[in-house]
Amino acid sequence: MGELERLRELSRENKSLKSVIEKSISIIQGCSSLEDTRDARIRILGRKGMITAVFEGISKMPEDERPAAGRAGNEFRTLVTALLEEKEKEIEASIHMESRELEGIDITLPGRCPPLGKKHILSKVIDDVVEIFISLGYSVETGPEVELDYYNFEALNTPAYHPARSLQDTFYVKRSDPEREEPDDILLRTHTSPVQIRVMESRKPPLYVISPGKAYRKDEIDATHTAMFFQVEGFAVDRGITMAQLKGTLEVFARKLFGSKRTVRLRPHFFPFTEPSAEVDVSCFACDGAGCSICKHSGWLEILGCGMIDPNVFSHVGYDPEEFSGFAFGMGIERIAMMKYGIEDMRYFYDDNIKFLSRF
Ligand code: DAH
Protein backbone atom coordinates (compact mmCIF):
# COMPACT_ATOMS: atom_id res chain seq x y z
CA MET A 1 0.00 0.00 0.00
CA GLY A 2 1.27 3.47 -0.88
CA GLU A 3 1.78 6.21 1.68
CA LEU A 4 -1.22 8.14 0.47
CA GLU A 5 -3.65 5.24 0.83
CA ARG A 6 -2.29 4.36 4.24
CA LEU A 7 -2.69 8.00 5.34
CA ARG A 8 -6.32 7.98 4.22
CA GLU A 9 -6.90 4.74 6.09
CA LEU A 10 -5.24 6.21 9.17
CA SER A 11 -7.57 9.19 9.05
CA ARG A 12 -10.57 6.84 8.98
CA GLU A 13 -9.21 4.86 11.94
CA ASN A 14 -8.42 7.97 14.03
CA LYS A 15 -11.11 10.59 13.92
CA SER A 16 -8.90 12.96 15.89
CA LEU A 17 -6.25 12.90 13.12
CA LYS A 18 -8.72 13.26 10.24
CA SER A 19 -8.45 17.00 9.65
CA VAL A 20 -4.65 17.11 10.18
CA ILE A 21 -4.12 14.29 7.71
CA GLU A 22 -6.41 15.76 5.08
CA LYS A 23 -4.74 19.13 5.39
CA SER A 24 -1.26 17.58 5.14
CA ILE A 25 -2.20 15.67 2.00
CA SER A 26 -3.58 18.73 0.32
CA ILE A 27 -0.47 20.79 1.26
CA ILE A 28 1.87 18.15 -0.13
CA GLN A 29 -0.16 17.61 -3.30
CA GLY A 30 -0.22 21.33 -3.89
CA CYS A 31 3.60 21.56 -3.95
CA SER A 32 5.03 22.45 -7.36
CA SER A 33 8.59 23.45 -6.46
CA LEU A 34 11.31 22.47 -4.02
CA GLU A 35 10.59 25.68 -2.08
CA ASP A 36 7.00 24.50 -1.70
CA THR A 37 8.09 21.15 -0.28
CA ARG A 38 10.51 22.84 2.11
CA ASP A 39 7.70 25.08 3.41
CA ALA A 40 5.36 22.10 3.62
CA ARG A 41 7.88 20.17 5.68
CA ILE A 42 8.10 23.10 8.18
CA ARG A 43 4.30 23.53 8.32
CA ILE A 44 3.62 19.87 8.92
CA LEU A 45 6.69 18.41 10.64
CA GLY A 46 8.41 21.53 12.06
CA ARG A 47 8.77 22.37 15.72
CA LYS A 48 5.81 24.72 15.57
CA GLY A 49 4.06 22.64 12.96
CA MET A 50 0.96 20.49 12.81
CA ILE A 51 2.69 17.38 14.16
CA THR A 52 3.61 19.20 17.34
CA ALA A 53 0.00 20.17 17.82
CA VAL A 54 -1.01 16.55 17.32
CA PHE A 55 1.36 15.31 20.03
CA GLU A 56 0.31 18.11 22.37
CA GLY A 57 -3.28 16.97 21.90
CA ILE A 58 -2.27 13.38 22.66
CA SER A 59 -0.55 14.36 25.88
CA LYS A 60 -3.83 15.81 27.07
CA MET A 61 -5.77 12.63 26.37
CA PRO A 62 -6.86 10.21 29.07
CA GLU A 63 -3.95 7.94 29.90
CA ASP A 64 -5.47 4.74 28.46
CA GLU A 65 -5.99 6.31 25.06
CA ARG A 66 -2.51 7.75 24.77
CA PRO A 67 -0.48 4.69 23.59
CA ALA A 68 -2.72 4.01 20.57
CA ALA A 69 -2.94 7.68 19.71
CA GLY A 70 0.85 7.99 20.06
CA ARG A 71 1.37 5.09 17.65
CA ALA A 72 -1.01 6.72 15.17
CA GLY A 73 0.82 10.03 15.54
CA ASN A 74 4.17 8.38 14.88
CA GLU A 75 2.84 6.61 11.83
CA PHE A 76 1.43 9.88 10.57
CA ARG A 77 4.91 11.44 10.86
CA THR A 78 6.58 8.55 9.01
CA LEU A 79 4.02 8.56 6.22
CA VAL A 80 4.11 12.32 5.69
CA THR A 81 7.93 12.27 5.63
CA ALA A 82 7.87 9.59 2.94
CA LEU A 83 5.18 11.38 0.95
CA LEU A 84 7.21 14.59 0.99
CA GLU A 85 10.34 12.81 -0.19
CA GLU A 86 8.40 11.24 -3.01
CA LYS A 87 7.05 14.62 -4.05
CA GLU A 88 10.56 16.09 -4.03
CA LYS A 89 11.87 13.33 -6.27
CA GLU A 90 9.01 13.91 -8.65
CA ILE A 91 9.76 17.64 -8.83
CA GLU A 92 13.50 17.03 -9.30
CA ALA A 93 12.84 14.61 -12.15
CA SER A 94 10.61 17.09 -13.95
CA ILE A 95 13.21 19.87 -13.54
CA HIS A 96 15.82 17.51 -15.00
CA MET A 97 13.58 16.64 -17.91
CA GLU A 98 12.76 20.25 -18.65
CA SER A 99 16.44 21.15 -18.88
CA ARG A 100 17.02 18.19 -21.21
CA GLU A 101 14.16 19.26 -23.41
CA LEU A 102 15.66 22.71 -23.60
CA GLU A 103 18.80 21.12 -25.02
CA GLY A 104 16.63 19.46 -27.64
CA ILE A 105 16.91 16.02 -26.11
CA ASP A 106 13.80 14.28 -24.94
CA ILE A 107 15.09 11.44 -22.80
CA THR A 108 11.64 9.91 -22.65
CA LEU A 109 11.70 9.02 -26.37
CA PRO A 110 12.64 5.46 -27.30
CA GLY A 111 16.14 5.10 -28.76
CA ARG A 112 16.69 5.31 -32.51
CA CYS A 113 18.40 2.40 -34.25
CA PRO A 114 21.02 3.57 -36.75
CA PRO A 115 20.45 2.16 -40.26
CA LEU A 116 22.37 -1.10 -40.57
CA GLY A 117 24.07 -2.13 -43.80
CA LYS A 118 23.71 -5.64 -45.13
CA LYS A 119 24.91 -7.88 -47.88
CA HIS A 120 23.75 -6.92 -51.39
CA ILE A 121 21.30 -9.44 -52.82
CA LEU A 122 23.71 -10.32 -55.66
CA SER A 123 26.50 -11.03 -53.17
CA LYS A 124 24.11 -13.27 -51.30
CA VAL A 125 23.17 -15.25 -54.41
CA ILE A 126 26.85 -15.56 -55.41
CA ASP A 127 27.68 -16.81 -51.91
CA ASP A 128 24.81 -19.30 -52.04
CA VAL A 129 25.92 -20.67 -55.42
CA VAL A 130 29.60 -20.88 -54.45
CA GLU A 131 28.72 -22.47 -51.12
CA ILE A 132 26.83 -25.28 -52.87
CA PHE A 133 29.87 -26.16 -54.99
CA ILE A 134 32.22 -25.90 -52.01
CA SER A 135 30.00 -28.49 -50.34
CA LEU A 136 30.59 -30.72 -53.40
CA GLY A 137 34.36 -30.40 -52.97
CA TYR A 138 35.06 -27.59 -55.44
CA SER A 139 37.69 -24.96 -54.73
CA VAL A 140 37.24 -21.25 -55.44
CA GLU A 141 39.53 -19.49 -57.95
CA THR A 142 39.31 -16.03 -59.44
CA GLY A 143 40.87 -14.35 -62.44
CA PRO A 144 41.49 -10.80 -63.69
CA GLU A 145 38.67 -8.64 -65.05
CA VAL A 146 41.11 -6.92 -67.41
CA GLU A 147 42.03 -9.88 -69.53
CA LEU A 148 43.99 -10.81 -72.61
CA ASP A 149 42.21 -11.70 -75.83
CA TYR A 150 44.09 -14.99 -75.67
CA TYR A 151 42.37 -16.14 -72.45
CA ASN A 152 38.99 -14.61 -73.17
CA PHE A 153 38.65 -15.89 -76.76
CA GLU A 154 41.62 -17.56 -78.41
CA ALA A 155 42.32 -20.35 -75.92
CA LEU A 156 38.57 -20.88 -75.52
CA ASN A 157 38.40 -21.91 -79.14
CA THR A 158 36.56 -18.74 -80.14
CA PRO A 159 37.75 -17.88 -83.63
CA ALA A 160 38.60 -14.39 -84.83
CA TYR A 161 35.41 -14.14 -86.86
CA HIS A 162 33.18 -14.91 -83.88
CA PRO A 163 30.70 -12.03 -83.34
CA ALA A 164 31.59 -11.73 -79.64
CA ARG A 165 35.03 -10.54 -80.74
CA SER A 166 33.66 -7.54 -82.60
CA LEU A 167 34.20 -4.02 -81.30
CA GLN A 168 30.48 -3.76 -80.91
CA ASP A 169 30.31 -6.42 -78.24
CA THR A 170 33.57 -6.23 -76.32
CA PHE A 171 35.23 -3.43 -74.36
CA TYR A 172 38.77 -3.40 -75.71
CA VAL A 173 41.30 -1.54 -73.61
CA LYS A 174 44.48 -1.40 -75.69
CA ARG A 175 47.26 -3.36 -77.34
CA SER A 176 49.58 -5.27 -75.04
CA ASP A 177 52.46 -4.24 -77.34
CA PRO A 178 52.06 -0.75 -78.86
CA GLU A 179 54.42 -1.72 -81.70
CA ARG A 180 52.30 -4.59 -82.89
CA GLU A 181 50.15 -4.32 -85.97
CA GLU A 182 47.24 -6.42 -84.79
CA PRO A 183 44.17 -4.87 -83.16
CA ASP A 184 43.83 -4.28 -79.42
CA ASP A 185 44.19 -7.45 -77.42
CA ILE A 186 43.63 -6.27 -73.86
CA LEU A 187 39.97 -6.25 -72.96
CA LEU A 188 37.44 -6.43 -70.16
CA ARG A 189 36.56 -10.11 -69.98
CA THR A 190 33.19 -10.85 -71.55
CA HIS A 191 32.65 -13.92 -69.36
CA THR A 192 34.31 -15.78 -66.48
CA SER A 193 35.34 -18.67 -68.76
CA PRO A 194 38.97 -17.42 -69.16
CA VAL A 195 39.52 -18.53 -65.55
CA GLN A 196 39.26 -22.10 -66.89
CA ILE A 197 42.33 -21.54 -69.04
CA ARG A 198 44.31 -19.74 -66.34
CA VAL A 199 43.69 -22.50 -63.80
CA MET A 200 44.33 -25.36 -66.25
CA GLU A 201 47.52 -23.65 -67.38
CA SER A 202 48.88 -23.46 -63.86
CA ARG A 203 47.66 -26.75 -62.41
CA LYS A 204 47.19 -30.37 -63.32
CA PRO A 205 43.97 -32.39 -63.03
CA PRO A 206 42.02 -33.43 -61.09
CA LEU A 207 40.41 -29.98 -61.03
CA TYR A 208 37.05 -29.12 -59.50
CA VAL A 209 36.82 -25.35 -59.57
CA ILE A 210 34.16 -22.69 -59.05
CA SER A 211 34.88 -19.08 -60.02
CA PRO A 212 32.62 -16.10 -59.33
CA GLY A 213 33.29 -12.66 -60.76
CA LYS A 214 32.36 -9.70 -62.93
CA ALA A 215 32.08 -9.71 -66.70
CA TYR A 216 31.56 -6.85 -69.15
CA ARG A 217 29.76 -6.49 -72.46
CA LYS A 218 28.91 -3.52 -74.64
CA ASP A 219 25.22 -4.34 -74.44
CA GLU A 220 22.46 -1.79 -74.77
CA ILE A 221 21.33 -1.35 -71.15
CA ASP A 222 17.75 -2.51 -70.55
CA ALA A 223 15.69 -4.65 -68.18
CA THR A 224 17.79 -7.74 -68.90
CA HIS A 225 21.18 -6.26 -69.83
CA THR A 226 23.75 -4.20 -67.99
CA ALA A 227 27.28 -3.42 -69.21
CA MET A 228 28.73 -5.12 -66.15
CA PHE A 229 27.24 -8.22 -64.61
CA PHE A 230 28.18 -11.22 -62.51
CA GLN A 231 28.81 -14.77 -63.59
CA VAL A 232 29.81 -17.93 -61.80
CA GLU A 233 31.93 -20.33 -63.81
CA GLY A 234 32.47 -23.94 -62.84
CA PHE A 235 34.44 -26.78 -64.32
CA ALA A 236 35.75 -30.23 -63.58
CA VAL A 237 38.65 -31.99 -65.29
CA ASP A 238 39.60 -35.52 -64.35
CA ARG A 239 39.96 -38.98 -65.78
CA GLY A 240 36.66 -40.36 -67.04
CA ILE A 241 34.44 -37.29 -66.57
CA THR A 242 31.15 -37.81 -68.42
CA MET A 243 28.16 -35.76 -69.43
CA ALA A 244 26.03 -37.82 -67.01
CA GLN A 245 28.18 -36.45 -64.19
CA LEU A 246 27.63 -32.95 -65.56
CA LYS A 247 23.89 -33.42 -65.48
CA GLY A 248 23.97 -35.01 -62.03
CA THR A 249 26.08 -32.18 -60.66
CA LEU A 250 23.75 -29.54 -62.09
CA GLU A 251 20.71 -31.35 -60.73
CA VAL A 252 22.18 -31.37 -57.22
CA PHE A 253 22.98 -27.68 -57.65
CA ALA A 254 19.48 -26.78 -58.90
CA ARG A 255 17.84 -28.66 -56.03
CA LYS A 256 19.99 -26.98 -53.41
CA LEU A 257 19.29 -23.55 -54.88
CA PHE A 258 15.66 -23.84 -55.98
CA GLY A 259 14.22 -26.64 -53.83
CA SER A 260 14.40 -30.41 -53.48
CA LYS A 261 11.64 -31.16 -55.99
CA ARG A 262 13.46 -29.57 -58.98
CA THR A 263 14.61 -31.46 -62.06
CA VAL A 264 16.87 -30.22 -64.85
CA ARG A 265 16.85 -30.74 -68.60
CA LEU A 266 19.63 -30.14 -71.10
CA ARG A 267 18.81 -28.59 -74.48
CA PRO A 268 21.42 -28.87 -77.26
CA HIS A 269 23.18 -25.55 -77.85
CA PHE A 270 26.48 -24.22 -79.16
CA PHE A 271 29.43 -22.77 -77.30
CA PRO A 272 32.87 -22.62 -78.95
CA PHE A 273 34.64 -24.02 -75.89
CA THR A 274 32.44 -27.06 -75.25
CA GLU A 275 31.39 -29.99 -77.39
CA PRO A 276 28.69 -31.08 -77.03
CA SER A 277 27.14 -27.97 -75.48
CA ALA A 278 23.80 -27.46 -73.81
CA GLU A 279 21.60 -24.91 -72.20
CA VAL A 280 20.16 -26.04 -68.90
CA ASP A 281 16.64 -25.47 -67.69
CA VAL A 282 15.31 -26.12 -64.20
CA SER A 283 11.67 -27.09 -63.65
CA CYS A 284 9.82 -23.96 -62.55
CA PHE A 285 9.97 -23.59 -58.77
CA ALA A 286 6.84 -21.44 -58.75
CA CYS A 287 4.43 -23.82 -60.53
CA ASP A 288 6.32 -27.13 -60.30
CA GLY A 289 6.42 -27.32 -64.09
CA ALA A 290 2.69 -26.82 -64.67
CA GLY A 291 3.24 -23.44 -66.36
CA CYS A 292 2.86 -19.96 -64.88
CA SER A 293 3.78 -16.36 -65.57
CA ILE A 294 7.30 -16.76 -64.11
CA CYS A 295 8.24 -19.55 -66.55
CA LYS A 296 6.18 -17.97 -69.34
CA HIS A 297 3.89 -21.03 -69.26
CA SER A 298 6.67 -23.38 -70.36
CA GLY A 299 7.23 -25.04 -66.98
CA TRP A 300 11.00 -24.49 -67.36
CA LEU A 301 13.47 -21.74 -66.48
CA GLU A 302 16.81 -21.40 -68.24
CA ILE A 303 19.60 -21.15 -65.67
CA LEU A 304 22.96 -21.72 -67.36
CA GLY A 305 25.11 -22.85 -70.28
CA CYS A 306 27.35 -25.90 -70.12
CA GLY A 307 29.06 -28.66 -72.00
CA MET A 308 31.99 -31.06 -72.25
CA ILE A 309 35.26 -29.15 -72.54
CA ASP A 310 36.34 -29.11 -76.20
CA PRO A 311 39.59 -31.00 -76.94
CA ASN A 312 40.79 -27.82 -78.70
CA VAL A 313 40.68 -26.06 -75.33
CA PHE A 314 42.77 -28.84 -73.77
CA SER A 315 45.33 -28.44 -76.54
CA HIS A 316 45.96 -24.84 -75.44
CA VAL A 317 46.85 -25.91 -71.92
CA GLY A 318 48.76 -29.04 -72.85
CA TYR A 319 46.29 -31.60 -71.50
CA ASP A 320 45.97 -34.87 -73.37
CA PRO A 321 42.28 -35.21 -74.34
CA GLU A 322 42.79 -38.98 -74.49
CA GLU A 323 43.74 -38.98 -70.83
CA PHE A 324 41.45 -36.31 -69.41
CA SER A 325 37.95 -35.12 -70.01
CA GLY A 326 35.96 -32.42 -68.35
CA PHE A 327 32.77 -30.47 -68.13
CA ALA A 328 32.21 -26.73 -67.71
CA PHE A 329 29.30 -24.46 -67.02
CA GLY A 330 28.64 -20.77 -66.61
CA MET A 331 25.67 -18.89 -65.19
CA GLY A 332 24.51 -15.28 -64.99
CA ILE A 333 23.92 -14.32 -61.37
CA GLU A 334 21.51 -11.44 -62.05
CA ARG A 335 19.29 -13.77 -64.07
CA ILE A 336 19.20 -16.35 -61.30
CA ALA A 337 18.54 -13.69 -58.65
CA MET A 338 15.74 -12.20 -60.78
CA MET A 339 14.02 -15.56 -61.13
CA LYS A 340 14.51 -16.61 -57.54
CA TYR A 341 13.33 -13.32 -56.04
CA GLY A 342 10.82 -12.21 -58.71
CA ILE A 343 12.73 -9.08 -59.77
CA GLU A 344 11.60 -7.64 -63.11
CA ASP A 345 14.43 -5.30 -63.98
CA MET A 346 18.16 -6.01 -63.81
CA ARG A 347 18.95 -2.31 -63.42
CA TYR A 348 17.40 -2.36 -59.92
CA PHE A 349 20.48 -4.26 -58.67
CA TYR A 350 22.70 -1.32 -59.57
CA ASP A 351 20.46 1.59 -58.57
CA ASP A 352 21.18 2.98 -55.12
CA ASN A 353 17.56 2.52 -54.14
CA ILE A 354 17.76 1.52 -50.49
CA LYS A 355 14.08 0.61 -50.40
CA PHE A 356 14.60 -2.03 -53.09
CA LEU A 357 17.94 -3.26 -51.76
CA SER A 358 16.73 -3.60 -48.18
CA ARG A 359 13.82 -5.79 -49.29
CA PHE A 360 16.11 -8.81 -49.32
N1 DAH B 1 30.69 -18.24 -71.05
C1 DAH B 1 29.32 -18.48 -71.44
C2 DAH B 1 28.57 -17.14 -71.53
O1 DAH B 1 29.06 -16.16 -71.03
C3 DAH B 1 28.63 -19.35 -70.45
C4 DAH B 1 29.17 -20.72 -70.50
C5 DAH B 1 28.59 -21.64 -71.31
C6 DAH B 1 30.25 -21.09 -69.72
C7 DAH B 1 29.06 -22.93 -71.40
C8 DAH B 1 30.73 -22.37 -69.79
C9 DAH B 1 30.14 -23.27 -70.64
O2 DAH B 1 31.78 -22.77 -69.07
O3 DAH B 1 30.63 -24.56 -70.70
O4 DAH B 1 27.52 -17.11 -72.08
Coordinates of N, CA and C in Angstrom, one line a residue, residues 251 254-255 258-264 282-289:
E251 N 22.0 -31.0 -61.4 CA 20.7 -31.3 -60.7 C 20.8 -31.1 -59.2
A254 N 20.8 -27.4 -58.7 CA 19.5 -26.8 -58.9 C 18.6 -27.1 -57.7
R255 N 18.7 -28.3 -57.2 CA 17.8 -28.7 -56.0 C 18.2 -27.9 -54.8
F258 N 17.1 -24.1 -55.7 CA 15.7 -23.8 -56.0 C 14.7 -24.8 -55.3
G259 N 15.1 -25.8 -54.5 CA 14.2 -26.6 -53.8 C 14.4 -28.1 -54.2
S260 N 14.1 -29.0 -53.3 CA 14.4 -30.4 -53.5 C 13.6 -31.1 -54.6
K261 N 12.5 -30.5 -55.0 CA 11.6 -31.2 -56.0 C 12.1 -30.8 -57.4
R262 N 13.1 -30.0 -57.6 CA 13.5 -29.6 -59.0 C 14.1 -30.7 -59.8
T263 N 13.9 -30.6 -61.1 CA 14.6 -31.5 -62.1 C 15.3 -30.5 -63.1
V264 N 16.2 -31.0 -63.8 CA 16.9 -30.2 -64.9 C 16.8 -30.9 -66.2
V282 N 15.8 -25.5 -65.4 CA 15.3 -26.1 -64.2 C 13.8 -26.1 -64.2
S283 N 13.1 -27.1 -63.7 CA 11.7 -27.1 -63.6 C 11.2 -25.9 -62.8
C284 N 10.2 -25.2 -63.2 CA 9.8 -24.0 -62.5 C 9.5 -24.2 -61.1
F285 N 10.2 -23.4 -60.2 CA 10.0 -23.6 -58.8 C 8.7 -23.0 -58.3
A286 N 8.1 -22.1 -59.2 CA 6.8 -21.4 -58.7 C 5.6 -22.3 -59.0
C287 N 5.6 -23.0 -60.2 CA 4.4 -23.8 -60.5 C 4.7 -25.3 -60.6
D288 N 6.0 -25.7 -60.3 CA 6.3 -27.1 -60.3 C 6.3 -27.7 -61.7
G289 N 6.4 -26.8 -62.7 CA 6.4 -27.3 -64.1 C 5.1 -27.3 -64.8

